[in-house]
Short mmCIF file of C-alpha atoms in Angstrom, two decimals:
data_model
loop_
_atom_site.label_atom_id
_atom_site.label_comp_id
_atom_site.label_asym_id
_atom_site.label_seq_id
_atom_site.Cartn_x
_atom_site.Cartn_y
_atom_site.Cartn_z
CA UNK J 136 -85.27 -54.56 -51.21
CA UNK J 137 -84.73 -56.73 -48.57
CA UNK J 138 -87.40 -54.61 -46.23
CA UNK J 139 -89.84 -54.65 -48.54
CA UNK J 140 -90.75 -58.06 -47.51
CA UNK J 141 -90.11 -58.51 -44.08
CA UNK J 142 -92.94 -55.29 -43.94
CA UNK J 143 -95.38 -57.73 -45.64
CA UNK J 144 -94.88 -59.91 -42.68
CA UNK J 145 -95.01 -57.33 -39.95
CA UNK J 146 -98.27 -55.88 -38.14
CA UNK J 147 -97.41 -52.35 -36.92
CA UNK J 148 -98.27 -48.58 -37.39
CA UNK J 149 -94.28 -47.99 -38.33
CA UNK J 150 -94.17 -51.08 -41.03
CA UNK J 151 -91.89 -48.82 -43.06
CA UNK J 152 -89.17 -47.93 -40.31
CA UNK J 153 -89.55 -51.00 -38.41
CA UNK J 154 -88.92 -53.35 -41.71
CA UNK J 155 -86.39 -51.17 -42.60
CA UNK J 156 -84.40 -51.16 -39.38
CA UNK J 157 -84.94 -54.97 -39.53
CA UNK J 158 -83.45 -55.16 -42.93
CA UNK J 159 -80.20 -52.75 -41.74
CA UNK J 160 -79.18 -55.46 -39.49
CA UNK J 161 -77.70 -58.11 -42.26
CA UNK J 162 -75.27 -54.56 -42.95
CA UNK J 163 -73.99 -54.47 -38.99
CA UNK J 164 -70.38 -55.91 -38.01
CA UNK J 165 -72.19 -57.78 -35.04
CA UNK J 166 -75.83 -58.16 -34.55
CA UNK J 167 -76.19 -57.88 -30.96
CA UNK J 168 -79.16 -55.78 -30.66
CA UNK J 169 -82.72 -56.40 -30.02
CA UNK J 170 -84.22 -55.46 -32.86
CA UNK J 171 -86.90 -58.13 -34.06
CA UNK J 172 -90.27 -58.65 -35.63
CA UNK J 173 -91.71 -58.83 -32.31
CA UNK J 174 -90.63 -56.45 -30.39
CA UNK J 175 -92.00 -52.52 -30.62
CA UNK J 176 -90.08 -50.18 -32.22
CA UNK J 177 -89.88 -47.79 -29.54
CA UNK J 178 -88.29 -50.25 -27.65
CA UNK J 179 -85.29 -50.52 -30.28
CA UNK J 180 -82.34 -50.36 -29.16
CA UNK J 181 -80.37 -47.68 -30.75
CA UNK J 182 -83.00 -46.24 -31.71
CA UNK J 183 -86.12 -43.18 -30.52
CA UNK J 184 -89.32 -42.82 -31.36
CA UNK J 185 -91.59 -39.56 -30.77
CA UNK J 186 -95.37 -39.65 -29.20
CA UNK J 187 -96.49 -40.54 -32.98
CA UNK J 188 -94.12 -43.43 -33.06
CA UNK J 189 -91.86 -42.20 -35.80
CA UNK J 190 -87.89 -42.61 -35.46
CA UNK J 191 -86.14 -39.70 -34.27
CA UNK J 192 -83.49 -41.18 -33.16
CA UNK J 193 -81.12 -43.23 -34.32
CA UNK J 194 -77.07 -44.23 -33.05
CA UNK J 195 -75.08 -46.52 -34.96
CA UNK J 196 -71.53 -45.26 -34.77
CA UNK J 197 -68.92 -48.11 -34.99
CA UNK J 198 -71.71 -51.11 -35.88
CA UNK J 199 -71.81 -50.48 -39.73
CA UNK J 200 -69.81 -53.24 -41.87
CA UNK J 201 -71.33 -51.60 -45.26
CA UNK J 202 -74.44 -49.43 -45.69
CA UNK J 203 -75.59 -46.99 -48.45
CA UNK J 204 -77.54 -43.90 -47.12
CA UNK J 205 -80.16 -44.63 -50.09
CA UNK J 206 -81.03 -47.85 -48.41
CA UNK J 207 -82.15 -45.90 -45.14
CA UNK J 208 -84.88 -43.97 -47.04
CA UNK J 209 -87.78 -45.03 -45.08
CA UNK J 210 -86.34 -44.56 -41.75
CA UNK J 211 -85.26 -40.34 -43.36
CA UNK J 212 -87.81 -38.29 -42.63
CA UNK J 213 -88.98 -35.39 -40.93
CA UNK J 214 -89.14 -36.76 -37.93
CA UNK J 215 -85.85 -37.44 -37.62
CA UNK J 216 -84.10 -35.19 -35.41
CA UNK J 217 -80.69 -37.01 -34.37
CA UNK J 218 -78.49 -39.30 -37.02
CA UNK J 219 -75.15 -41.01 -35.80
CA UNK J 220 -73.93 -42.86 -38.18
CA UNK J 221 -70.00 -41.77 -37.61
CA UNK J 222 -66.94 -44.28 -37.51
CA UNK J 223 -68.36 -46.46 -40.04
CA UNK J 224 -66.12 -46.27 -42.84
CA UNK J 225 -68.47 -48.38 -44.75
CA UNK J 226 -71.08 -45.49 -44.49
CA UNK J 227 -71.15 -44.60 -47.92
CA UNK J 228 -73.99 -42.68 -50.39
CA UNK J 229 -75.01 -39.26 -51.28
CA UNK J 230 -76.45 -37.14 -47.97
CA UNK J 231 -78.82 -35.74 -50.78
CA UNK J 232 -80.63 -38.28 -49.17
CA UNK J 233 -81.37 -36.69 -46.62
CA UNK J 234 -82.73 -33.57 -47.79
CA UNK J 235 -86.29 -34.45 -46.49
CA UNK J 236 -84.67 -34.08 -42.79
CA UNK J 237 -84.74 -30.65 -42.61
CA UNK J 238 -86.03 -31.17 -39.08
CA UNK J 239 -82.28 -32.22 -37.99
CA UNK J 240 -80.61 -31.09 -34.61
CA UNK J 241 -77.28 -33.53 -35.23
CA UNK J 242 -75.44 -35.39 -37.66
CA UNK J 243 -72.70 -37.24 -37.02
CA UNK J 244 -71.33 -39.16 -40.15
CA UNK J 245 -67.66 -37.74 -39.34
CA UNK J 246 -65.23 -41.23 -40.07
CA UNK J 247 -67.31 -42.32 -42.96
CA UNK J 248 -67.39 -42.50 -47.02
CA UNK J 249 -70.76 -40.67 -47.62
CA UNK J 250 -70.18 -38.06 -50.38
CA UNK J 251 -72.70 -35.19 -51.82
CA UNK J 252 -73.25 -31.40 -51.50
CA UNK J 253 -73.29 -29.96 -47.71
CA UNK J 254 -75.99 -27.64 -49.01
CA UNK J 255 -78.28 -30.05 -48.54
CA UNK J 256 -78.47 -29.06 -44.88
CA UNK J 257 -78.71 -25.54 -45.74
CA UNK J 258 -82.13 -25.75 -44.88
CA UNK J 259 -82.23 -27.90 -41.74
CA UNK J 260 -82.84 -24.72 -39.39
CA UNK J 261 -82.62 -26.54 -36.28
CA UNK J 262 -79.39 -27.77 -37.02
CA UNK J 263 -76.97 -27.65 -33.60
CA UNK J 264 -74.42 -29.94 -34.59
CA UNK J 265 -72.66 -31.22 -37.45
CA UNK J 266 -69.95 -33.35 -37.78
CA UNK J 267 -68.83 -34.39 -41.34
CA UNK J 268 -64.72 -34.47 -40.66
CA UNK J 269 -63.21 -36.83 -42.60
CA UNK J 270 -65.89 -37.66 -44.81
CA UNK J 271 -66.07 -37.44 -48.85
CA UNK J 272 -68.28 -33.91 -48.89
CA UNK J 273 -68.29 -31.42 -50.76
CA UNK J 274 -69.99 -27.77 -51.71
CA UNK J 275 -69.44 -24.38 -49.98
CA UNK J 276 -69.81 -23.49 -46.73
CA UNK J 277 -71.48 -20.55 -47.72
CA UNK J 278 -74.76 -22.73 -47.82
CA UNK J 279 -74.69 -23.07 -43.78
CA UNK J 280 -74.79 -18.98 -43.22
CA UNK J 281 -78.15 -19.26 -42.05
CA UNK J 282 -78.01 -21.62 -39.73
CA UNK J 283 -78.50 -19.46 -36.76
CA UNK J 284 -78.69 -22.39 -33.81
CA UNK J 285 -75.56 -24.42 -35.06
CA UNK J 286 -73.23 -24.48 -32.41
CA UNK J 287 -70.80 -27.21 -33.43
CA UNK J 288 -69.46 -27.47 -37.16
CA UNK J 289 -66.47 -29.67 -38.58
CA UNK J 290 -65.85 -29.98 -41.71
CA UNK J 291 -62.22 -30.77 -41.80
CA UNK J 292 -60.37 -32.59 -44.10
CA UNK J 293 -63.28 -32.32 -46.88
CA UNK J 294 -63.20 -30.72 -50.02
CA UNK J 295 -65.55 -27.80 -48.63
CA UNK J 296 -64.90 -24.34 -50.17
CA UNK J 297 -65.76 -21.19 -49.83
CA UNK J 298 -65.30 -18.26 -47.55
CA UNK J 299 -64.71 -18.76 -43.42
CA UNK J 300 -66.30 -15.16 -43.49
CA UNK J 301 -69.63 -16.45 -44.52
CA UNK J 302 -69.70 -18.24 -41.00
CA UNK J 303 -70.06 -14.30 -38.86
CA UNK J 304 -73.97 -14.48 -39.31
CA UNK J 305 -73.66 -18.37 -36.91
CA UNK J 306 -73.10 -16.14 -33.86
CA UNK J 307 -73.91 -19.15 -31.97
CA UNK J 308 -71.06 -21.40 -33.03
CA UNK J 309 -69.22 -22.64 -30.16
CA UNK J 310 -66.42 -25.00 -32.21
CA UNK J 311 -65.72 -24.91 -35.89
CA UNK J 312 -63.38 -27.01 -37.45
CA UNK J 313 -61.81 -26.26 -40.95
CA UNK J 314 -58.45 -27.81 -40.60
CA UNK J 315 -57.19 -29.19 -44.23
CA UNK J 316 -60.19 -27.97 -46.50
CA UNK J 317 -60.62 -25.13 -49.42
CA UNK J 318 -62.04 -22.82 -47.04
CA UNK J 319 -60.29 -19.46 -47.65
CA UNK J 320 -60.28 -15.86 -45.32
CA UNK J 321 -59.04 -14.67 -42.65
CA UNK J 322 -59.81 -16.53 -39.13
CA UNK J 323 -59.10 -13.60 -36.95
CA UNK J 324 -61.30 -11.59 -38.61
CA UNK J 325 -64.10 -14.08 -38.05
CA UNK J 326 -63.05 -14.77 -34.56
CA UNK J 327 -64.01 -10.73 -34.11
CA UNK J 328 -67.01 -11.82 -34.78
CA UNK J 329 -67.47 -14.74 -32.90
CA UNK J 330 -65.86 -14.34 -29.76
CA UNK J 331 -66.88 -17.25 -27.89
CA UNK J 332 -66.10 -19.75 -30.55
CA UNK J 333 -63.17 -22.20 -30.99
CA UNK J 334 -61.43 -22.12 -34.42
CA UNK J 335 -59.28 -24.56 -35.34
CA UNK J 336 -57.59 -23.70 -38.74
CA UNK J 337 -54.34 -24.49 -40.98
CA UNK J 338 -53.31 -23.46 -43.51
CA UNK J 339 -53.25 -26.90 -45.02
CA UNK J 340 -54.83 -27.29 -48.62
CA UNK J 341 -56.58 -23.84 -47.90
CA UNK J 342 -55.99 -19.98 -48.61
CA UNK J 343 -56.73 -19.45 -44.88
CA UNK J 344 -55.24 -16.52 -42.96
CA UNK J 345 -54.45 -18.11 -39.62
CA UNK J 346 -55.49 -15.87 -36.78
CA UNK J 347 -55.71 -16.01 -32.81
CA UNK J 348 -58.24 -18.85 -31.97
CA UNK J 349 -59.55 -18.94 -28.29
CA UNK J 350 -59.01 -23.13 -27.57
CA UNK J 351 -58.34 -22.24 -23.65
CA UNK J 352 -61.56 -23.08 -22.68
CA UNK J 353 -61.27 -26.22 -24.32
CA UNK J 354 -57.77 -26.99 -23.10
CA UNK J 355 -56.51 -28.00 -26.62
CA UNK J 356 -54.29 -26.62 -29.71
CA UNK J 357 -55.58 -25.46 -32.71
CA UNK J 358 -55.24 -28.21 -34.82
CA UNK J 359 -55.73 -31.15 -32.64
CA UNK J 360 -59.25 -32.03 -33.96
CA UNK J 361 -60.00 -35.54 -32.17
CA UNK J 362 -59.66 -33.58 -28.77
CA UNK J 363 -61.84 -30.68 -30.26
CA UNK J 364 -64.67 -32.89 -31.11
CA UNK J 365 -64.29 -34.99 -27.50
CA UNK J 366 -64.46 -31.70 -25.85
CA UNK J 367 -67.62 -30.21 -27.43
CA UNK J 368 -68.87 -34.26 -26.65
CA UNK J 369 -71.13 -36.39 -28.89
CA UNK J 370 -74.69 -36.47 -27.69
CA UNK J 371 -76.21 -39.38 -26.16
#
């Protein structure tokens, strides 16, 4: 691979990540940021580091001409705690990959052609956010019932199954999208449980029993997804 020898050439605790990062560029619509062999990698643009100098960090939404999540493997770690990688529809790969980031908080690949089991995140406890709308995923979202600090979920218009009812335990979800998916139950009854949260729902591809969803707060219908997500707001 093509980082593989740009790290050879490269002098820095974060050979891996940086080499990798440099290597990402030649997949970007426009290279207009500062990433280079000389300059630090905490000073990426784009792009985090922690106090050990390992990425947790990294934003590129709407940059990505054609990437493969595979290719990313040295930058997916641990570490990583933030991944926005949404509006790219050449964003493709299986997010198996990134089963060794179980220290998530958000994922945004929403807008993109990654593909794979959601249950790889069924383990990323941490997990506030996560935004896979539009995308090629599949699995149950059963597999997410434990994740007891996600707040934001969208899944819609996926191929995700299962029951809506195995969301009640997620008292802390403030949106969930499930608009044009496999999910089946009844919304109502889960909105009994979840009083605070914002379900939009259709009936759409789905066995979904359409209930009363609280959107007021929100100031938006139901099924109007693009102005669910800008409410809730992407993370900067």
């Amino acid at each position: 691979m093509i980082y593989e020898k740009l790290a050879l050439e490269l002098m820095d605790e974060n050979i891996e990540q940086k080499a990798c990062l440099l290597a990402m560029q030649f997949a970007l619509k426009k290279n207009d940021l500062n990433w280079a062999p000389d300059v630090d990698l905490a000073k990426f643009e784009c792009a985090r580091t922690n106090q050990a100098g390992n990425l947790e960090y990294l934003d590129l939404s709407k940059k990505i001409e054609n990437l493969d999540l595979a290719e990313m493997r040295p930058c997916l770690s641990m570490a990583l705690k933030r991944l926005h990688l949404h509006s790219n529809i050449g964003v493709k790969g299986d997010i198996q990959a990134l089963e060794c980031c179980r220290g998530l908080a958000e994922v945004e690949l929403y807008l993109t052609s990654v593909s794979g089991n959601i249950s790889v995140f069924g383990e990323a406890s941490n997990l506030t956010k996560l935004n896979l709308y539009s995308s090629r995923v599949i699995g149950s979202i059963n597999s997410l019932s434990k994740l007891r600090k996600l707040q934001f979920l969208d899944v819609g218009y996926t191929s995700v199954r299962g029951s809506i009812m195995a969301l009640a335990p997620n008292t802390g979800l403030e949106v969930l999208t499930v608009v044009n998916t496999q999910i089946s139950g009844n919304t109502e009854a889960l909105q009994e449980c979840l009083p605070n949260c914002f379900i939009a729902a259709s009936r759409d591809r789905s066995g979904l029993e359409y209930g009363r969803c609280r959107s007021q707060s929100l100031g938006t219908s139901p099924t109007n997804i693009k102005s669910t997500t800008d409410a809730w707001g992407s993370s900067k």
